[in-house]
Coordinates of C-alpha atoms (C1' of nucleotides) in Angstrom, one line a residue:
Chain A
X701 CA 0.0 0.0 0.0
X702 CA 1.4 3.4 -1.0
X703 CA 1.4 6.5 1.1
X704 CA -1.7 7.7 -0.7
X705 CA -3.9 6.7 2.2
X706 CA -2.5 9.4 4.4
X707 CA -4.4 9.9 7.7
X708 CA -7.1 12.4 6.7
X709 CA -5.8 15.2 9.0
X710 CA -8.2 16.1 11.7
X711 CA -10.1 19.4 11.4
X712 CA -8.1 20.8 14.2
X713 CA -5.0 19.9 12.3
X714 CA -6.4 21.4 9.1
X715 CA -7.2 24.6 10.9
X716 CA -3.8 24.8 12.5
X717 CA -2.0 24.3 9.2
X718 CA -4.3 26.7 7.3
X719 CA -4.1 29.6 9.8
X720 CA -0.4 29.1 10.2
X721 CA 0.1 29.1 6.5
X722 CA -1.9 32.3 6.1
X723 CA 0.1 34.0 8.8
X724 CA 3.4 32.9 7.3
X725 CA 2.5 33.8 3.8
X726 CA 1.2 37.2 4.8
X727 CA -2.5 36.7 4.0
X728 CA -3.0 37.5 7.7
X729 CA -0.5 40.2 8.4
X730 CA 0.5 41.5 11.9
X731 CA -2.4 43.0 13.7
X732 CA -5.0 41.1 11.8
X733 CA -7.9 40.2 13.9
X734 CA -8.5 36.4 13.9
X735 CA -12.3 36.0 14.4
X736 CA -13.1 32.4 15.3
X737 CA -16.5 32.2 13.6
X738 CA -15.2 33.7 10.4
X739 CA -12.2 31.4 10.1
X740 CA -14.4 28.5 11.0
X741 CA -16.8 29.3 8.2
X742 CA -13.9 29.8 5.7
X743 CA -12.6 26.4 6.5
X744 CA -15.9 24.7 6.8
X745 CA -15.5 23.6 10.3
X746 CA -16.9 24.6 13.7
X747 CA -15.2 27.0 16.0
X748 CA -13.9 24.4 18.5
X749 CA -11.0 23.1 16.3
X750 CA -10.2 26.6 15.2
X751 CA -10.0 27.9 18.7
X752 CA -7.7 25.0 19.5
X753 CA -5.5 25.8 16.5
X754 CA -5.2 29.4 17.5
X755 CA -4.2 28.6 21.0
X756 CA -1.5 26.4 19.7
X757 CA -0.2 29.1 17.5
X758 CA -0.2 31.4 20.5
X759 CA 2.1 29.0 22.2
X760 CA 4.4 29.3 19.2
X761 CA 4.3 33.0 19.4
X762 CA 2.6 33.6 16.1
X763 CA -0.6 35.1 17.5
X764 CA -1.5 37.0 20.6
X765 CA -4.5 36.1 22.6
X766 CA -6.6 38.2 25.0
X767 CA -9.3 36.8 27.2
X768 CA -12.8 37.5 26.0
X769 CA -11.4 39.6 23.2
X770 CA -9.8 37.4 20.7
X771 CA -6.6 36.7 18.8
X772 CA -4.5 38.9 16.6
X773 CA -1.5 38.1 14.5
X774 CA 1.4 39.1 16.6
X775 CA 4.4 41.3 15.8
X776 CA 3.3 44.8 15.0
X777 CA 6.0 46.1 17.2
X778 CA 9.5 46.6 15.7
X779 CA 10.9 45.5 18.9
X780 CA 9.4 42.1 18.2
X781 CA 11.5 42.0 15.1
X782 CA 14.6 42.7 17.1
X783 CA 13.8 40.0 19.7
X784 CA 13.1 37.5 17.0
X785 CA 16.2 38.1 15.1
X786 CA 18.3 38.0 18.2
X787 CA 16.8 34.8 19.3
X788 CA 17.2 33.3 15.8
X789 CA 20.8 34.3 15.6
X790 CA 21.4 32.3 18.7
X791 CA 19.6 29.1 17.9
X792 CA 20.6 29.3 14.2
X793 CA 24.2 29.6 15.2
X794 CA 24.0 26.6 17.5
X795 CA 22.1 24.6 14.9
X796 CA 24.7 25.4 12.2
X797 CA 27.6 24.5 14.6
X798 CA 25.9 21.2 15.5
X799 CA 25.2 20.3 11.9
X800 CA 28.6 21.3 10.6
X801 CA 30.5 18.0 11.3
X802 CA 27.7 16.1 9.5
X803 CA 27.7 18.2 6.4
X804 CA 29.2 16.4 3.4
X805 CA 30.8 17.6 0.2
X806 CA 27.5 17.1 -1.7
X807 CA 25.7 19.4 0.7
X808 CA 28.3 22.0 0.4
X809 CA 28.0 21.9 -3.4
X810 CA 24.3 22.2 -3.2
X811 CA 24.5 25.2 -0.8
X812 CA 27.1 26.8 -3.0
X813 CA 24.9 26.5 -6.0
X814 CA 22.0 28.1 -4.2
X815 CA 24.3 30.9 -3.1
X816 CA 25.4 31.6 -6.6
X817 CA 21.8 31.8 -7.6
X818 CA 21.3 34.3 -4.9
X819 CA 24.1 36.3 -6.3
X820 CA 22.3 36.4 -9.6
X821 CA 19.2 37.6 -7.9
X822 CA 21.1 40.6 -6.7
X823 CA 21.8 41.6 -10.3
X824 CA 18.2 41.2 -11.4
X825 CA 16.9 42.7 -8.2
X826 CA 14.6 39.8 -7.2
X827 CA 14.1 40.1 -3.5
X828 CA 11.3 37.6 -3.3
X829 CA 13.4 34.9 -4.9
X830 CA 16.4 35.9 -3.0
X831 CA 14.6 35.5 0.3
X832 CA 13.4 32.0 -0.7
X833 CA 16.9 31.0 -1.8
X834 CA 18.3 32.3 1.5
X835 CA 16.0 30.0 3.3
X836 CA 17.0 27.1 1.1
X837 CA 20.7 27.9 1.7
X838 CA 20.3 27.8 5.5
X839 CA 18.1 24.7 5.3
X840 CA 21.0 22.8 3.9
X841 CA 23.2 23.9 6.8
X842 CA 20.6 22.8 9.3
X843 CA 19.1 19.7 8.0
X844 CA 21.7 17.5 9.7
X845 CA 21.3 19.1 13.1
X846 CA 21.0 16.2 15.5
X847 CA 19.0 18.0 18.1
X848 CA 15.4 18.3 17.0
X849 CA 14.5 20.8 19.7
X850 CA 17.0 23.3 18.3
X851 CA 15.9 22.6 14.8
X852 CA 12.3 23.3 15.9
X853 CA 13.3 26.6 17.4
X854 CA 15.0 27.6 14.2
X855 CA 11.9 26.8 12.2
X856 CA 9.7 28.7 14.6
X857 CA 12.0 31.7 14.3
X858 CA 11.8 31.5 10.5
X859 CA 8.0 31.4 10.6
X860 CA 7.9 34.3 13.0
X861 CA 10.2 36.2 10.7
X862 CA 8.1 35.4 7.7
X863 CA 5.0 36.6 9.5
X864 CA 6.7 39.9 10.3
X865 CA 8.3 40.6 7.0
X866 CA 5.4 42.1 5.1
X867 CA 5.2 45.1 7.5
X868 CA 8.5 45.3 9.1
X869 CA 11.2 43.7 7.2
X870 CA 12.9 45.5 4.3
X871 CA 15.2 44.1 1.7
X872 CA 18.4 46.1 1.9
X873 CA 20.4 45.5 -1.3
X874 CA 23.8 46.5 0.3
X875 CA 23.2 44.1 3.1
X876 CA 22.1 41.3 0.8
X877 CA 25.3 41.6 -1.1
X878 CA 27.4 41.1 2.1
X879 CA 25.1 38.3 3.0
X880 CA 26.1 36.3 0.0
X881 CA 29.7 36.8 0.7
X882 CA 29.2 35.7 4.3
X883 CA 27.5 32.6 3.0
X884 CA 30.5 31.7 1.0
X885 CA 32.8 32.3 4.0
X886 CA 30.6 30.1 6.1
X887 CA 30.9 27.3 3.6
X888 CA 34.6 27.6 3.6
X889 CA 34.7 27.4 7.3
X890 CA 32.7 24.2 7.2
X891 CA 34.6 22.7 4.4
X892 CA 37.9 23.2 6.2
X893 CA 36.5 21.6 9.3
X894 CA 36.8 24.7 11.5
X895 CA 36.0 24.4 15.2
X896 CA 32.3 24.3 16.1
X897 CA 32.8 27.4 18.2
X898 CA 34.1 29.4 15.2
X899 CA 31.3 28.2 12.9
X900 CA 28.7 29.1 15.5
X901 CA 30.2 32.6 15.9
X902 CA 30.2 33.2 12.1
X903 CA 26.7 32.0 11.7
X904 CA 25.5 34.1 14.5
X905 CA 27.3 37.2 13.2
X906 CA 25.8 36.6 9.8
X907 CA 22.3 36.9 11.3
X908 CA 23.2 39.7 13.6
X909 CA 24.5 41.7 10.8
X910 CA 21.1 41.6 9.1
X911 CA 19.6 42.8 12.3
X912 CA 22.1 45.6 12.5
X913 CA 21.3 46.6 9.0
X914 CA 17.7 46.8 9.9
X915 CA 18.4 48.8 13.0
X916 CA 20.6 51.2 11.0
X917 CA 17.6 52.3 9.0
X918 CA 15.0 52.1 11.7
X919 CA 17.0 53.0 14.8
X920 CA 15.1 52.3 17.9
X921 CA 17.1 49.8 19.8
X922 CA 17.1 49.2 23.5
X923 CA 18.2 45.6 23.8
X924 CA 21.8 44.7 24.0
X925 CA 23.4 43.3 20.8
X926 CA 24.7 39.8 21.0
X927 CA 27.1 40.5 18.3
X928 CA 29.3 42.2 20.9
X929 CA 32.6 41.9 19.3
Chain B
X996 CA -9.0 49.1 44.4
X997 CA -6.4 46.5 45.2
X998 CA -5.3 43.6 43.0
X999 CA -7.8 41.3 44.7
X1000 CA -10.2 41.6 41.9
X1001 CA -8.0 39.7 39.6
X1002 CA -9.6 38.4 36.4
X1003 CA -11.1 35.1 37.3
X1004 CA -8.9 33.0 35.1
X1005 CA -10.9 31.2 32.4
X1006 CA -11.4 27.5 32.8
X1007 CA -9.1 26.9 29.9
X1008 CA -6.4 28.9 31.7
X1009 CA -7.1 27.0 34.9
X1010 CA -6.8 23.7 33.1
X1011 CA -3.6 24.8 31.5
X1012 CA -2.0 25.9 34.7
X1013 CA -3.2 22.9 36.6
X1014 CA -2.0 20.3 34.2
X1015 CA 1.3 22.1 33.6
X1016 CA 1.9 22.3 37.4
X1017 CA 1.2 18.6 37.8
X1018 CA 3.6 17.7 35.0
X1019 CA 6.3 20.0 36.4
X1020 CA 5.9 18.8 40.0
X1021 CA 5.9 15.2 39.0
X1022 CA 2.3 14.3 39.8
X1023 CA 2.0 13.3 36.2
X1024 CA 5.3 11.7 35.3
X1025 CA 6.7 10.9 31.9
X1026 CA 4.5 8.4 30.1
X1027 CA 1.5 9.2 32.1
X1028 CA -1.6 9.0 30.1
X1029 CA -3.7 12.2 30.1
X1030 CA -7.3 11.3 29.7
X1031 CA -9.4 14.3 28.8
X1032 CA -12.6 13.2 30.6
X1033 CA -10.8 12.3 33.7
X1034 CA -8.8 15.5 34.0
X1035 CA -12.0 17.5 33.2
X1036 CA -13.8 15.8 36.0
X1037 CA -10.9 16.4 38.4
X1038 CA -10.9 20.1 37.6
X1039 CA -14.7 20.4 37.5
X1040 CA -14.8 21.6 33.9
X1041 CA -15.8 20.2 30.6
X1042 CA -13.4 18.5 28.2
X1043 CA -13.2 21.4 25.7
X1044 CA -11.0 23.6 27.8
X1045 CA -8.9 20.7 28.9
X1046 CA -8.3 19.6 25.4
X1047 CA -7.2 23.1 24.5
X1048 CA -4.8 23.2 27.5
X1049 CA -3.3 20.0 26.5
X1050 CA -2.7 21.1 22.9
X1051 CA -1.0 24.2 24.2
X1052 CA 1.2 22.1 26.4
X1053 CA 2.0 20.0 23.4
X1054 CA 3.3 23.1 21.6
X1055 CA 5.6 23.6 24.5
X1056 CA 6.9 20.1 24.3
X1057 CA 5.6 19.0 27.7
X1058 CA 3.2 16.4 26.3
X1059 CA 2.9 14.3 23.2
X1060 CA -0.2 14.0 21.3
X1061 CA -1.5 11.3 19.0
X1062 CA -4.5 11.5 16.8
X1063 CA -7.5 9.6 18.1
X1064 CA -5.4 8.1 20.9
X1065 CA -4.7 10.9 23.3
X1066 CA -1.9 12.6 25.1
X1067 CA 0.9 11.4 27.3
X1068 CA 3.5 13.3 29.3
X1069 CA 6.6 13.4 27.1
X1070 CA 10.1 12.6 27.9
X1071 CA 10.6 8.9 28.7
X1072 CA 13.5 8.7 26.4
X1073 CA 17.0 9.6 27.8
X1074 CA 17.8 11.2 24.5
X1075 CA 15.2 13.7 25.3
X1076 CA 17.1 14.7 28.4
X1077 CA 20.2 15.2 26.3
X1078 CA 18.4 17.3 23.7
X1079 CA 16.8 19.4 26.4
X1080 CA 20.0 20.0 28.3
X1081 CA 21.8 20.9 25.2
X1082 CA 19.2 23.3 24.1
X1083 CA 19.0 24.8 27.6
X1084 CA 22.7 25.3 27.7
X1085 CA 22.5 27.4 24.6
X1086 CA 19.6 29.6 25.5
X1087 CA 20.7 29.9 29.1
X1088 CA 24.1 30.9 28.0
X1089 CA 22.7 33.6 25.8
X1090 CA 20.2 34.7 28.5
X1091 CA 23.0 35.1 31.0
X1092 CA 25.2 37.0 28.6
X1093 CA 22.4 39.4 27.7
X1094 CA 21.5 39.9 31.4
X1095 CA 25.0 40.4 32.6
X1096 CA 25.4 44.1 31.9
X1097 CA 22.2 44.8 33.8
X1098 CA 23.1 42.9 36.9
X1099 CA 23.8 45.1 39.8
X1100 CA 25.8 44.6 43.0
X1101 CA 22.6 43.8 44.9
X1102 CA 21.7 41.0 42.5
X1103 CA 25.2 39.6 42.8
X1104 CA 25.0 39.6 46.6
X1105 CA 21.6 37.9 46.4
X1106 CA 22.9 35.2 44.1
X1107 CA 26.0 34.7 46.2
X1108 CA 23.9 34.2 49.3
X1109 CA 21.8 31.6 47.5
X1110 CA 25.0 29.9 46.3
X1111 CA 26.3 29.7 49.8
X1112 CA 23.1 28.1 50.9
X1113 CA 23.6 25.6 48.1
X1114 CA 27.0 24.8 49.5
X1115 CA 25.4 24.0 52.9
X1116 CA 23.0 21.7 51.2
X1117 CA 25.8 19.7 50.0
X1118 CA 27.0 19.0 53.5
X1119 CA 23.5 18.0 54.7
X1120 CA 22.8 16.2 51.5
X1121 CA 19.6 17.9 50.6
X1122 CA 19.2 17.4 46.8
X1123 CA 15.6 18.7 46.8
X1124 CA 16.5 22.0 48.3
X1125 CA 19.7 22.2 46.3
X1126 CA 17.7 21.9 43.1
X1127 CA 15.3 24.6 44.1
X1128 CA 18.1 26.9 45.1
X1129 CA 19.9 26.2 41.9
X1130 CA 16.9 27.5 40.1
X1131 CA 16.8 30.6 42.3
X1132 CA 20.4 31.2 41.6
X1133 CA 20.0 31.2 37.8
X1134 CA 16.8 33.1 38.0
X1135 CA 18.7 36.0 39.5
X1136 CA 21.1 35.9 36.5
X1137 CA 18.2 35.8 34.0
X1138 CA 15.7 38.2 35.4
X1139 CA 17.2 41.2 33.7
X1140 CA 17.4 39.6 30.3
X1141 CA 16.0 42.1 27.9
X1142 CA 14.8 39.6 25.3
X1143 CA 11.5 38.0 26.5
X1144 CA 11.7 35.3 23.8
X1145 CA 14.9 34.0 25.1
X1146 CA 13.7 34.2 28.7
X1147 CA 10.7 32.2 27.6
X1148 CA 12.8 29.5 26.1
X1149 CA 14.8 29.2 29.2
X1150 CA 11.7 28.8 31.3
X1151 CA 10.4 26.2 28.9
X1152 CA 13.6 24.3 29.2
X1153 CA 13.4 24.4 33.0
X1154 CA 9.9 23.1 33.0
X1155 CA 10.8 20.4 30.6
X1156 CA 13.7 19.4 32.8
X1157 CA 11.6 19.5 35.9
X1158 CA 9.1 17.1 34.2
X1159 CA 11.9 14.7 33.3
X1160 CA 13.7 14.8 36.6
X1161 CA 11.7 12.2 38.5
X1162 CA 12.6 9.4 36.1
X1163 CA 15.8 10.4 34.4
X1164 CA 17.7 13.0 36.3
X1165 CA 19.9 12.0 39.1
X1166 CA 21.6 14.2 41.6
X1167 CA 25.4 13.6 41.4
X1168 CA 27.1 14.9 44.5
X1169 CA 30.5 15.3 42.9
X1170 CA 29.0 17.3 40.1
X1171 CA 26.9 19.4 42.5
X1172 CA 30.1 20.4 44.3
X1173 CA 31.7 21.6 41.0
X1174 CA 28.5 23.3 40.2
X1175 CA 28.7 25.6 43.2
X1176 CA 32.2 26.5 42.4
X1177 CA 31.2 27.3 38.8
X1178 CA 28.5 29.5 40.1
X1179 CA 31.0 31.5 42.1
X1180 CA 33.3 31.8 39.1
X1181 CA 30.4 33.0 37.0
X1182 CA 29.5 35.7 39.5
X1183 CA 33.1 36.9 39.5
X1184 CA 33.0 37.1 35.7
X1185 CA 29.9 39.2 35.9
X1186 CA 31.2 41.4 38.7
X1187 CA 34.4 42.2 36.8
X1188 CA 32.4 43.1 33.7
X1189 CA 33.8 40.4 31.5
X1190 CA 33.0 40.3 27.8
X1191 CA 29.5 39.0 27.0
X1192 CA 31.1 36.3 24.9
X1193 CA 33.1 35.0 27.8
X1194 CA 30.2 35.0 30.2
X1195 CA 28.1 33.1 27.7
X1196 CA 30.7 30.5 27.2
X1197 CA 31.1 30.0 31.0
X1198 CA 27.3 29.7 31.5
X1199 CA 27.0 27.3 28.7
X1200 CA 29.8 25.1 29.9
X1201 CA 28.3 25.1 33.4
X1202 CA 25.2 23.5 32.0
X1203 CA 27.0 21.3 29.6
X1204 CA 29.1 19.9 32.4
X1205 CA 26.0 18.8 34.2
X1206 CA 24.9 17.0 31.0
X1207 CA 28.3 15.4 30.7
X1208 CA 28.1 14.2 34.2
X1209 CA 24.8 12.6 33.4
X1210 CA 26.2 11.0 30.2
X1211 CA 29.1 9.6 32.2
X1212 CA 26.8 7.5 34.2
X1213 CA 24.3 6.7 31.5
X1214 CA 26.5 6.6 28.4
X1215 CA 24.3 6.5 25.3
X1216 CA 25.2 9.7 23.5
X1217 CA 24.9 10.2 19.8
X1218 CA 24.6 13.9 19.5
X1219 CA 27.5 16.2 19.3
X1220 CA 28.5 18.0 22.4
X1221 CA 28.3 21.8 22.1
X1222 CA 30.9 22.1 24.9
X1223 CA 33.5 21.5 22.2
X1224 CA 36.4 23.1 23.8
Chain C
dG494 C1' -18.9 69.6 20.1
dT495 C1' -17.8 66.4 24.0
dC496 C1' -18.9 63.3 27.2
dA497 C1' -21.7 59.9 29.5
dT498 C1' -25.2 56.3 29.2
dA499 C1' -28.2 52.7 27.7
dG500 C1' -29.2 49.4 24.3
dT501 C1' -27.7 46.5 20.5
dT502 C1' -24.5 43.6 18.1
dT503 C1' -20.5 41.0 17.9
dT504 C1' -17.6 37.6 19.6
dC505 C1' -15.9 34.8 23.0
dG506 C1' -16.1 30.6 26.5
dT507 C1' -17.6 26.3 27.6
dA508 C1' -21.1 22.6 28.5
dT509 C1' -23.4 19.0 26.3
dA510 C1' -24.2 15.6 22.9
dC511 C1' -23.2 12.2 19.6
dG512 C1' -20.7 10.0 15.9
dA513 C1' -16.0 8.0 14.9
dT514 C1' -12.0 5.6 16.1
dT515 C1' -9.3 2.9 18.9
dT516 C1' -8.5 -0.4 22.4
dC517 C1' -9.5 -4.3 25.1
dG518 C1' -11.6 -8.7 26.2
dT519 C1' -13.8 -12.9 24.9
dA520 C1' -15.0 -16.6 22.2
dC521 C1' -14.1 -19.4 18.4
dT522 C1' -11.1 -22.0 15.0
dC523 C1' -7.2 -24.6 13.7
Chain D
dG1144 C1' -1.8 -23.0 22.6
dA1145 C1' -1.6 -19.4 19.0
dG1146 C1' -4.0 -16.8 16.2
dT1147 C1' -8.2 -14.5 14.4
dA1148 C1' -12.8 -12.4 14.5
dC1149 C1' -16.1 -10.0 16.6
dG1150 C1' -18.4 -7.2 20.0
dA1151 C1' -18.2 -4.1 24.1
dA1152 C1' -16.2 -0.3 26.4
dA1153 C1' -13.3 3.6 26.5
dT1154 C1' -11.8 7.6 24.5
dC1155 C1' -11.4 10.9 21.2
dG1156 C1' -13.2 14.8 17.7
dT1157 C1' -16.2 18.2 16.7
dA1158 C1' -20.9 20.3 15.9
dT1159 C1' -24.3 22.8 18.2
dA1160 C1' -26.2 25.8 21.6
dC1161 C1' -26.4 29.3 24.9
dG1162 C1' -24.8 32.3 28.6
dA1163 C1' -21.2 36.0 29.4
dA1164 C1' -18.2 39.6 28.2
dA1165 C1' -16.7 43.1 25.3
dA1166 C1' -17.2 46.4 21.5
dC1167 C1' -19.9 49.2 19.1
dT1168 C1' -23.8 52.7 18.2
dA1169 C1' -27.1 55.8 19.0
dT1170 C1' -29.2 59.0 22.0
dG1171 C1' -29.4 62.7 25.1
dA1172 C1' -27.3 66.1 28.6
dC1173 C1' -24.3 69.7 29.3

DNA sequence: GTCATAGTTTTCGTATACGATTTCGTACTC
DNA sequence: GAGTACGAAATCGTATACGAAAACTATGAC
């Protein structure tokens, strides 16, 4: 029997996936009011599974919930962006460092190809594609991470970031250019079997630099930078 | 008006808090089967809010959920312990580093007092109290962490650890002794205004060492150690 | 024009009910 | 005795319903 007979996802699961997808892809942008009855109708289910789904998303930080009021997509605040990026820089750095020893030549080649594509995107100015490729690139670096908890945190961070991007995040061409170079440097470090500590530091700085680039154009910081040199 | 008129927590909130507390304090130990109807009756509410609470706890990693079967308290597997500790070492290290610049002399004094109490516990062999004090100690170091996401991750890690302790974790006197010394060293680093990077490293190693002590007596590792010197 | 107030509408929170699925136990066959 | 089939019990999954809280709107006083 093939995998065709997949378990017909419960309505609760459906609702969870659907709402999450809409938050991540920007259909529901930060501040959007999630009305149970409305979503339930859209999805053709009752409110109970929808409510359950939303509470789960709350636990992941994608939505904010207020008693007797309802849920809204979280992350209007620019500070949120800062916190998310900072957290991501930490878990991503760790994930990369843990994966590094398990990354083979084939993976490196794949990542490098993606990175070269990213370089091309810079010339044609294709931020959307660039962003997607960036995710692919890092996915290659993470996929061997032996600790699923850390991997999960990275994914949550990415989702969060995706949900914020439409209103907060801006593509900064100059920064993007540096980013591609940093990717290459990161690959070299991994190739040459650098110490985990060094790889972690590089990966973290890579992410922090993006945060700094953001802060430079929207200065409003009040949290310490982890990229303390 | 005083704070007495606190919002009368929704049943869903009650259920969430109650079940979480029971998992953390060990009433429901790993593998325990969480039956909706039973919990609902215990708490005097219907199954809907209980179900919601359990799903939220699932998102936090405290319980595992299986379609049409039910929820069980997660963490039977020793590997879980490893993953949790490793993740905790990372976020805790970061949290401590971020807090450090904001820690004042009064905080240091408080932490030191707690640590001295811990030293006494070693002489009277009081693991329970030791563990609680250990949490207090680290709480002092975290409480100023400006990034709430990271703080949240630390708390989740602690909860997770607490839920696992009854079956997996073992108090290792030798390790506990080192631990107290490391605490003191950590305080000195903070006092002298050491670089964030250095503090982070020390905090991480402090946690990793506990993990290593565990692995030494229950060797079954297959994940890379982040304490790569 | 601004503010307060009362009434209406929206939306949430949860109990209840019932069908669907899984699990468990028993009897039957080989 | 091992294995299978079937039926009963336990448990989950979700629709529906209704009371409670909040948000909104309109009306009137100043």
